[in-house]
Short mmCIF file of C-alpha atoms and ligand atoms in Angstrom, two decimals:
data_model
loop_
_atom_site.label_atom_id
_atom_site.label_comp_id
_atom_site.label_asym_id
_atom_site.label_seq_id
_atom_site.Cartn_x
_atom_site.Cartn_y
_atom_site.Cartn_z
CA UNK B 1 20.29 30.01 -19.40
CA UNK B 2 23.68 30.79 -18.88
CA UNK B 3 26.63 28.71 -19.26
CA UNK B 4 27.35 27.61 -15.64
CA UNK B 5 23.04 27.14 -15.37
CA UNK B 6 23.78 24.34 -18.51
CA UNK B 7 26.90 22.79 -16.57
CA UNK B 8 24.62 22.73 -13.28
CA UNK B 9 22.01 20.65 -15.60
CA UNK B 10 24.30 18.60 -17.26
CA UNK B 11 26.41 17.72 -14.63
CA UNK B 12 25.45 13.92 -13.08
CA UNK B 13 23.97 14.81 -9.35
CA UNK B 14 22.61 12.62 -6.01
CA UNK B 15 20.25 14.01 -4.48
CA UNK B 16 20.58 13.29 -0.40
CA UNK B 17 18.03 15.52 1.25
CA UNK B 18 14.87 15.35 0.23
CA UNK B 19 11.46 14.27 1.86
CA UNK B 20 9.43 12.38 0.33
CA UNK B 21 5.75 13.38 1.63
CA UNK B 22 7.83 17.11 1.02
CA UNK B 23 7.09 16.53 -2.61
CA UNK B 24 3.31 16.62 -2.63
CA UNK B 25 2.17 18.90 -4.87
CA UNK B 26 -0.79 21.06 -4.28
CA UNK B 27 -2.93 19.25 -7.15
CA UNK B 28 -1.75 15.75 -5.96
CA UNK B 29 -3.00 16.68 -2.54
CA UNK B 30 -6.48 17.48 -3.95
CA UNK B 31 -6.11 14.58 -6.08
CA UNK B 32 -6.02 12.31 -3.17
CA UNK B 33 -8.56 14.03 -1.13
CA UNK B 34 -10.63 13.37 -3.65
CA UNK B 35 -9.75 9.74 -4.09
CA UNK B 36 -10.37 9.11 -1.13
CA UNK B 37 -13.47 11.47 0.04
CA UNK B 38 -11.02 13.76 2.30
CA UNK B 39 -12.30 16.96 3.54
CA UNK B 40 -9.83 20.09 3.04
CA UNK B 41 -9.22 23.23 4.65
CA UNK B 42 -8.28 24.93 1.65
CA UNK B 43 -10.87 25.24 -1.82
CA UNK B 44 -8.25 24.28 -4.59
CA UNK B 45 -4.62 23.94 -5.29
CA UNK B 46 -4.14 27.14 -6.01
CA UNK B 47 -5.73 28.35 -2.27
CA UNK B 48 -3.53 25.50 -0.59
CA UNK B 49 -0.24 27.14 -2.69
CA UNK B 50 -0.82 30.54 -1.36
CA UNK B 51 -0.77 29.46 2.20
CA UNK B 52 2.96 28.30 1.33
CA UNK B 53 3.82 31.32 3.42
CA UNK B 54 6.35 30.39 6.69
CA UNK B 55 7.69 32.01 9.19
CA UNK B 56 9.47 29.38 10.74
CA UNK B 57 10.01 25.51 10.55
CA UNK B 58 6.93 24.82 12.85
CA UNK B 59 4.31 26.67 10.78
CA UNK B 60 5.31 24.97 7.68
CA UNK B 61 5.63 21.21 9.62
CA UNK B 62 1.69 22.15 10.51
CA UNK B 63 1.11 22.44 7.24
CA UNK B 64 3.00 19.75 5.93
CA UNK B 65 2.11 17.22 8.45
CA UNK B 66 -1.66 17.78 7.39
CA UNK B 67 -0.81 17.83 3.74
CA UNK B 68 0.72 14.14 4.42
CA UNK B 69 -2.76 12.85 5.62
CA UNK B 70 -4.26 12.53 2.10
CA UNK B 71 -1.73 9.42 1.17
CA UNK B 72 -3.40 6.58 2.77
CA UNK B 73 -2.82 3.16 0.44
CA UNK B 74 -0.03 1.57 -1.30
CA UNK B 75 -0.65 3.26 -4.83
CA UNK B 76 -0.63 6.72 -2.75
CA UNK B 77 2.75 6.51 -2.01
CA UNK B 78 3.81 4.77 -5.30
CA UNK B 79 2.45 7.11 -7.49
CA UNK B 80 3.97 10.01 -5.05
CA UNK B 81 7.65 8.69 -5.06
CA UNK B 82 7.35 8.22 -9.08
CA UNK B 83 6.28 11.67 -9.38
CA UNK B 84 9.39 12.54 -7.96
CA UNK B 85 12.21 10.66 -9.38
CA UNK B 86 10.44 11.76 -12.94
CA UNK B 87 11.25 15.45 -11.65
CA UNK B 88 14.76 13.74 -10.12
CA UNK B 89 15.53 12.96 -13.66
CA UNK B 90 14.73 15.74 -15.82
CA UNK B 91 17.17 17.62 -13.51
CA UNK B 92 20.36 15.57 -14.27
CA UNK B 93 19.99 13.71 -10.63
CA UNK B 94 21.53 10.26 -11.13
CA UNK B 95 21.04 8.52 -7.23
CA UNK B 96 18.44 9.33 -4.34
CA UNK B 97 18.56 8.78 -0.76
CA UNK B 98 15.33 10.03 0.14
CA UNK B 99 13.52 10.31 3.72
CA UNK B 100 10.33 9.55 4.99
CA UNK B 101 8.44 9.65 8.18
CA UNK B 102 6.75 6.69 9.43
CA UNK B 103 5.13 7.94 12.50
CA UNK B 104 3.06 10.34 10.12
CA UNK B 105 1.32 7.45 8.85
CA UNK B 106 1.48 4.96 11.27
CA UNK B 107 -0.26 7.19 13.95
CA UNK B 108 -2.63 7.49 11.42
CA UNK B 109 -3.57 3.20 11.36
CA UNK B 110 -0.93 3.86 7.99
CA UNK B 111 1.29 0.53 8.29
CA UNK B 112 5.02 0.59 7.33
CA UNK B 113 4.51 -2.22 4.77
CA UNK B 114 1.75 -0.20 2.76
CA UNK B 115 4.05 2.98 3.06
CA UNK B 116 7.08 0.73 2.16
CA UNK B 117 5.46 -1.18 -0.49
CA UNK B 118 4.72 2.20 -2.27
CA UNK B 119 7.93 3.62 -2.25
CA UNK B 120 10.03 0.79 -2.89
CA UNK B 121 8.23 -0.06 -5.71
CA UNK B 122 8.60 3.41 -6.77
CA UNK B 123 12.01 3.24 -6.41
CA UNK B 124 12.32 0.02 -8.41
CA UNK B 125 10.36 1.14 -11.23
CA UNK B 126 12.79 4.43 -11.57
CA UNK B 127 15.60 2.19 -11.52
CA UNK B 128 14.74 0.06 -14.49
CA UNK B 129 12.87 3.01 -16.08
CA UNK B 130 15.84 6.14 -15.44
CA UNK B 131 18.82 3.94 -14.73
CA UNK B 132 18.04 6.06 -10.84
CA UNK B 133 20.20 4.25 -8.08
CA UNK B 134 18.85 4.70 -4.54
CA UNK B 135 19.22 4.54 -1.10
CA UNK B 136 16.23 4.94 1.44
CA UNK B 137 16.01 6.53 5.04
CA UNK B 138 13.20 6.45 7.80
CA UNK B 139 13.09 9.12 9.63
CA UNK B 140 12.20 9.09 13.27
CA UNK B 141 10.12 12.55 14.08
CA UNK B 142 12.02 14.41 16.97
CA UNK B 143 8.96 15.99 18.56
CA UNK B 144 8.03 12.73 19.19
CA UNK B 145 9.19 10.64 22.86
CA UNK B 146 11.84 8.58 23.01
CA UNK B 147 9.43 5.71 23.53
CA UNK B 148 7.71 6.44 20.30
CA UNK B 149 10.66 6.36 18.10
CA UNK B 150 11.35 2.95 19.92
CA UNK B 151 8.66 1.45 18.93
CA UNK B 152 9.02 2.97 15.82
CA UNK B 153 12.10 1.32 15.21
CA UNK B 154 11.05 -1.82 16.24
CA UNK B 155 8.02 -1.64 13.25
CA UNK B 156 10.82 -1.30 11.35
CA UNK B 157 12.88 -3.58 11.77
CA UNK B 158 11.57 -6.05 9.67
CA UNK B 159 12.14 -4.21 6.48
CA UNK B 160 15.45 -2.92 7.31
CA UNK B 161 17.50 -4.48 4.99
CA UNK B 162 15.55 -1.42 2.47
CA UNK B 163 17.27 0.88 4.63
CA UNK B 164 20.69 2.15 4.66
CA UNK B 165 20.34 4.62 7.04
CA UNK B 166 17.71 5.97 9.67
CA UNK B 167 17.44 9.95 10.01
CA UNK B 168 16.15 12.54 12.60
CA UNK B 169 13.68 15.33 11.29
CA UNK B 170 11.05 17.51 12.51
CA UNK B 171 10.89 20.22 15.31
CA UNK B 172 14.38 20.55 16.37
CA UNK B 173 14.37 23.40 18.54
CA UNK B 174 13.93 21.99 22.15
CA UNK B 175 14.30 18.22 21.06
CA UNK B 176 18.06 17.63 21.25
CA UNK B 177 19.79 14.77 19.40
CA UNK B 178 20.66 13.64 22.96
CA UNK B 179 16.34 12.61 23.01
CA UNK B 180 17.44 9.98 20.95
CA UNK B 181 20.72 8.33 22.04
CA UNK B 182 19.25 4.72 22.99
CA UNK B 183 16.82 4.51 20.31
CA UNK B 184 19.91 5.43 17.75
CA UNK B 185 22.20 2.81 19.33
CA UNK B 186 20.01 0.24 18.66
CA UNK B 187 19.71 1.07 15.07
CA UNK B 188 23.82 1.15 14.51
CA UNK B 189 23.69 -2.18 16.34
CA UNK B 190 21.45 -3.36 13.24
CA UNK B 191 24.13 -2.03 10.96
CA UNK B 192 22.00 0.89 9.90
CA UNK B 193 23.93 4.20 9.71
CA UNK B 194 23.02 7.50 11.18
CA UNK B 195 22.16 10.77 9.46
CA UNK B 196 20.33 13.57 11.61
CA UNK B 197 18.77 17.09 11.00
CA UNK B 198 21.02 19.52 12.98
CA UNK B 199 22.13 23.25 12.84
CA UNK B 200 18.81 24.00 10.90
CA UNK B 201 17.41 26.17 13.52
CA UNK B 202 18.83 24.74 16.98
CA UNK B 203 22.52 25.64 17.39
CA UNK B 204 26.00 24.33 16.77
CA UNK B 205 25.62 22.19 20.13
CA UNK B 206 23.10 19.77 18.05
CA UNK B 207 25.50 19.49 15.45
CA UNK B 208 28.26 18.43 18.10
CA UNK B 209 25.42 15.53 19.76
CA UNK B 210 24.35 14.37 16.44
CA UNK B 211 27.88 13.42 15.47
CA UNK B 212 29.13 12.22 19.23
CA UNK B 213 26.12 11.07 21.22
CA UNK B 214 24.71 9.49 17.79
CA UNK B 215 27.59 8.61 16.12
CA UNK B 216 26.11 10.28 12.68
CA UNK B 217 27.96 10.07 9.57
CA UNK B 218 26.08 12.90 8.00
CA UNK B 219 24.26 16.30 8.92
CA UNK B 220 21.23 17.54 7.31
CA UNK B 221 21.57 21.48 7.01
CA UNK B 222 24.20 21.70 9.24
CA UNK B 223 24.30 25.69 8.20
CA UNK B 224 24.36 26.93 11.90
CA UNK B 225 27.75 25.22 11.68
CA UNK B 226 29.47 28.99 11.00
CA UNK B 227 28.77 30.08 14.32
CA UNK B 228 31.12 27.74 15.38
CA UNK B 229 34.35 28.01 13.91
CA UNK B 230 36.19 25.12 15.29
CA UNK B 231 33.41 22.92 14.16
CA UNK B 232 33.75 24.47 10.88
CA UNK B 233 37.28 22.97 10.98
CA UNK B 234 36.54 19.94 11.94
CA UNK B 235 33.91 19.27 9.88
CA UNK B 236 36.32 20.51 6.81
CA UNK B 237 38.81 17.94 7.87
CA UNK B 238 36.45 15.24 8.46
CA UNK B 239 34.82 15.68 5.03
CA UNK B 240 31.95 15.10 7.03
CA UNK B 241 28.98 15.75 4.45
CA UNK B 242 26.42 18.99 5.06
CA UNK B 243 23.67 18.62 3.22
CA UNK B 244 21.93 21.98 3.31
CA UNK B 245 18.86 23.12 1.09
CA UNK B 246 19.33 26.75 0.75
CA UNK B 247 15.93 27.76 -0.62
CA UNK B 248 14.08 25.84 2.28
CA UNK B 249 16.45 27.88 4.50
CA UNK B 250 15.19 31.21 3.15
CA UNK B 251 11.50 30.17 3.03
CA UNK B 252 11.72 29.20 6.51
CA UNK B 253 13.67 32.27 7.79
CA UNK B 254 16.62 30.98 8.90
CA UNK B 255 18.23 33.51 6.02
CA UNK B 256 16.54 36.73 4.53
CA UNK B 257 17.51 36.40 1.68
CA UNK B 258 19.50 33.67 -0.75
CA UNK B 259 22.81 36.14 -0.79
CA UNK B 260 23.29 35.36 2.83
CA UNK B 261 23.26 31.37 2.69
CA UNK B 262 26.72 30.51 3.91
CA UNK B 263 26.59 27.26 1.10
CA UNK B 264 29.73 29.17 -0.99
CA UNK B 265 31.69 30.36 2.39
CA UNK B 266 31.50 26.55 3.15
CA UNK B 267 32.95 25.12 -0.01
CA UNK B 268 35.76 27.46 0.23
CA UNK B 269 36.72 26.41 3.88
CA UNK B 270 36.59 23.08 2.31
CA UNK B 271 33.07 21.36 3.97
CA UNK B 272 31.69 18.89 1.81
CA UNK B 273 28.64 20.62 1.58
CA UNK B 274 25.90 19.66 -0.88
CA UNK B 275 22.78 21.68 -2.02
CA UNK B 276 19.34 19.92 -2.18
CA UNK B 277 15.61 19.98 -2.19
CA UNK B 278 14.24 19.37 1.35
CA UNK B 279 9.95 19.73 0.30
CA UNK B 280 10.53 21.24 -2.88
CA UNK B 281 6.74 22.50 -4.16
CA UNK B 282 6.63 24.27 -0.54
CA UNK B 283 9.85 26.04 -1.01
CA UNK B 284 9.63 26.89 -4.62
CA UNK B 285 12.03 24.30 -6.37
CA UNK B 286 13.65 20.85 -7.05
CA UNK B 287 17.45 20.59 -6.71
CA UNK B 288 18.13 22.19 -9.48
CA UNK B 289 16.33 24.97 -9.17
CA UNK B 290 18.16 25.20 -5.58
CA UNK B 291 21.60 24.91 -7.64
CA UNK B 292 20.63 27.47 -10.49
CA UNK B 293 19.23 30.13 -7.63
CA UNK B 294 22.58 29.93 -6.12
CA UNK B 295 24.52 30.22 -9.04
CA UNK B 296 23.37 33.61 -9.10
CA UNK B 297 22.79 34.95 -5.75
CA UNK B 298 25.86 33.70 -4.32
CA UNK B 299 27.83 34.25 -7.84
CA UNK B 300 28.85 30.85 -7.91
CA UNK B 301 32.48 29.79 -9.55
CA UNK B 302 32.42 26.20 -12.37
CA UNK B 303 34.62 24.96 -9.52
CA UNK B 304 31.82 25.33 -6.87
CA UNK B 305 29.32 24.13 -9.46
CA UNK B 306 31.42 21.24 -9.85
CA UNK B 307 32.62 20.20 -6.67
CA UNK B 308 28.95 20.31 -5.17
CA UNK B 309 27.99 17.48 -7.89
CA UNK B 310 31.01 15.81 -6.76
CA UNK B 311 30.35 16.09 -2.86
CA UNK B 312 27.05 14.99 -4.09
CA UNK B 313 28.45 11.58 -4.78
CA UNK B 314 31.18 11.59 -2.03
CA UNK B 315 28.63 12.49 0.69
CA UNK B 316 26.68 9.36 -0.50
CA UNK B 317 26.04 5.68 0.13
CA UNK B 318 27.10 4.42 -2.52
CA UNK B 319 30.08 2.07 -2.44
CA UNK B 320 33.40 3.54 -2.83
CA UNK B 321 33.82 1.78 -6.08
CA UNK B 322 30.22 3.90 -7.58
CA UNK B 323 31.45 6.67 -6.02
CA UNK B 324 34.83 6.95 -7.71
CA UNK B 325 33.16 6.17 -11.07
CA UNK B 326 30.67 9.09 -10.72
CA UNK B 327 33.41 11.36 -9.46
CA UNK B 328 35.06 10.22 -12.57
CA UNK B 329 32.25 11.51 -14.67
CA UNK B 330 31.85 14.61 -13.26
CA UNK B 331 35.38 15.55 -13.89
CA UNK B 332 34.69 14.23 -17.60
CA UNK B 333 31.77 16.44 -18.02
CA UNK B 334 33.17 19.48 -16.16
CA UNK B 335 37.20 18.96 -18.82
CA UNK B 336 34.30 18.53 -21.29
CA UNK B 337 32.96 22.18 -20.69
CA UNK B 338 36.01 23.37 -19.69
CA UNK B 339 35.06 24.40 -16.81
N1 ADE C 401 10.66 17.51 7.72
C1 ADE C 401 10.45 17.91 6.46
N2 ADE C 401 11.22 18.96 6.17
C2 ADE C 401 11.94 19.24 7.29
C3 ADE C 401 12.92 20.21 7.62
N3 ADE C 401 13.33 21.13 6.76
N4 ADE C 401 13.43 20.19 8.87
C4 ADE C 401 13.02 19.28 9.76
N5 ADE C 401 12.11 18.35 9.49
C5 ADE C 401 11.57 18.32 8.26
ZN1 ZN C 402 14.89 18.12 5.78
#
């Protein structure tokens, strides 16, 4: 490791884009299937890995949506979320705000409470355990109608003072922010903030709806963002938070290759852009891994290194006071180092 790879480790990190049912792990899937008598298209872990081959967002949500079916009881998604925030930890990752998607488990007879149960007492366990702070956001699934996210919200309801936020994943090409205007209302009404995938694969326009017609305070990916300079701008001036996940975007296609992700151009036109996980055993690595890959294939600067962990915290929901003393921490590390 070289000496920027040890800063990127050291250095205190949130993590703000990462899905939770995206962190099954091949053996944990076969685990469960077994656990619970599940039938599987694929013979073994290693079989299920291999198919970890995309060629676009949809063929790995297939994939991923089926994957999901194996967690079925409280313990499932306990033991799943610890898995995790054990990984969250050995990589220097201080605070979570993870998603998950409750249609993918209540359309399967899954209720919210078991799925809520799990990971909140997950979360709790990390927190006494790893000193982890957290945040946690439902997501509603885009494919999905507008009626189905409204009822959706309304199972939620009654657990949302667990939630800080509510996101918008899933398909996005075709399914427009706009989909979701009422349904989005009615959660800011409830004092929940917004966060929505945008600019992954649809264009600059969802970026634009996500932040007017839904009022978001934060874009997941957001990378299509460079085709549109005067959003670039704006979102520069804003300090409104990106948070992108470079080696999903090269495992889905969306880049060839990691030299083209536009995460470096970004910091330098001054985006608070952060770099995260997204479904990290289907694209080949936990945040770090995502940090250390661009160190190198972007040739990454200490003072991009260090102002991603910062925009890390910054782009958070913490309160201001926990944000200036992690901020504060980073800059100790980073004099520390002297980087
Ligand atoms: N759900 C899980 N990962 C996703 C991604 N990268 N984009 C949209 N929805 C998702
Ligand atoms: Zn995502």
């Amino acid at each position: 490791m070289n000496t920027l790879e040890q800063l990127a480790a050291a250095l205190p990190k949130a993590e703000l884009h990462l899905h939770l049912e995206g962190t099954l792990e091949p053996e944990m899937v076969f685990a469960l299937a077994k656990k619970h008598g599940a039938k599987l298209k694929f013979p073994d872990a290693e079989a299920l890995r291999r198919a970890y081959q995309f060629k676009d967002l949809q063929s790995f949500l297939d994939l991923y949506y089926e994957g999901a079916g194996v967690l079925r009881d409280v313990e499932d998604f306990r033991s799943l979320t610890s898995a995790y925030l054990d990984k969250a930890r050995r990589d220097g990752i201080w605070h979570v705000e993870p998603f998950f998607d409750p249609q993918t488990h209540t359309a399967r007879g899954i209720s919210v409470k078991t799925v809520v149960d799990g990971i909140v007492g997950a979360l709790r366990d990390a927190e006494k355990k790893h000193g982890i702070t957290w945040r946690l956001i439902p997501c509603f699934l885009r494919h999905l109608s507008e009626e189905d996210a409204l009822k959706t919200w309304e199972e939620l309801k009654p657990f949302r003072n667990l939630f800080t936020a509510v996101g918008l994943d899933s398909s996005e090409k075709g399914n427009p922010p706009s989909k979701f205007a009422r349904v989005f209302a009615k959660v800011r009404e409830a004092g929940l903030k917004v966060v929505a995938h945008a600019g992954e694969e649809g264009p600059p326009a969802y970026i634009r709806e996500a932040l007017d017609l839904l009022q978001a305070v934060r874009i997941d990916h957001g990378v299509r963002c460079t085709e549109d300079p005067a959003l670039v701008k704006e979102l520069a001036k804003k300090r409104i938070p990106l948070t992108t996940c470079p080696l999903s975007n090269v495992r889905l296609c969306v880049y060839k290759k990691l030299e083209e992700h536009p995460l470096k151009k970004l910091l330098d036109a001054g985006v608070s852009v952060t770099a995260n996980a997204d479904d990290p055993p289907y694209f080949g690595g936990y945040l770090l891994k995502n940090w250390t890959d661009c160190i190198r294939a972007l040739s990454l600067e200490a003072k991009h290194v260090v102002q991603l962990a910062k925009n890390s915290f910054e782009g958070s929901f913490l309160s201001e006071p926990e944000k200036r003393k992690w901020i504060g921490e980073v800059e100790k590390f980073a004099a520390k180092s002297g980087a």
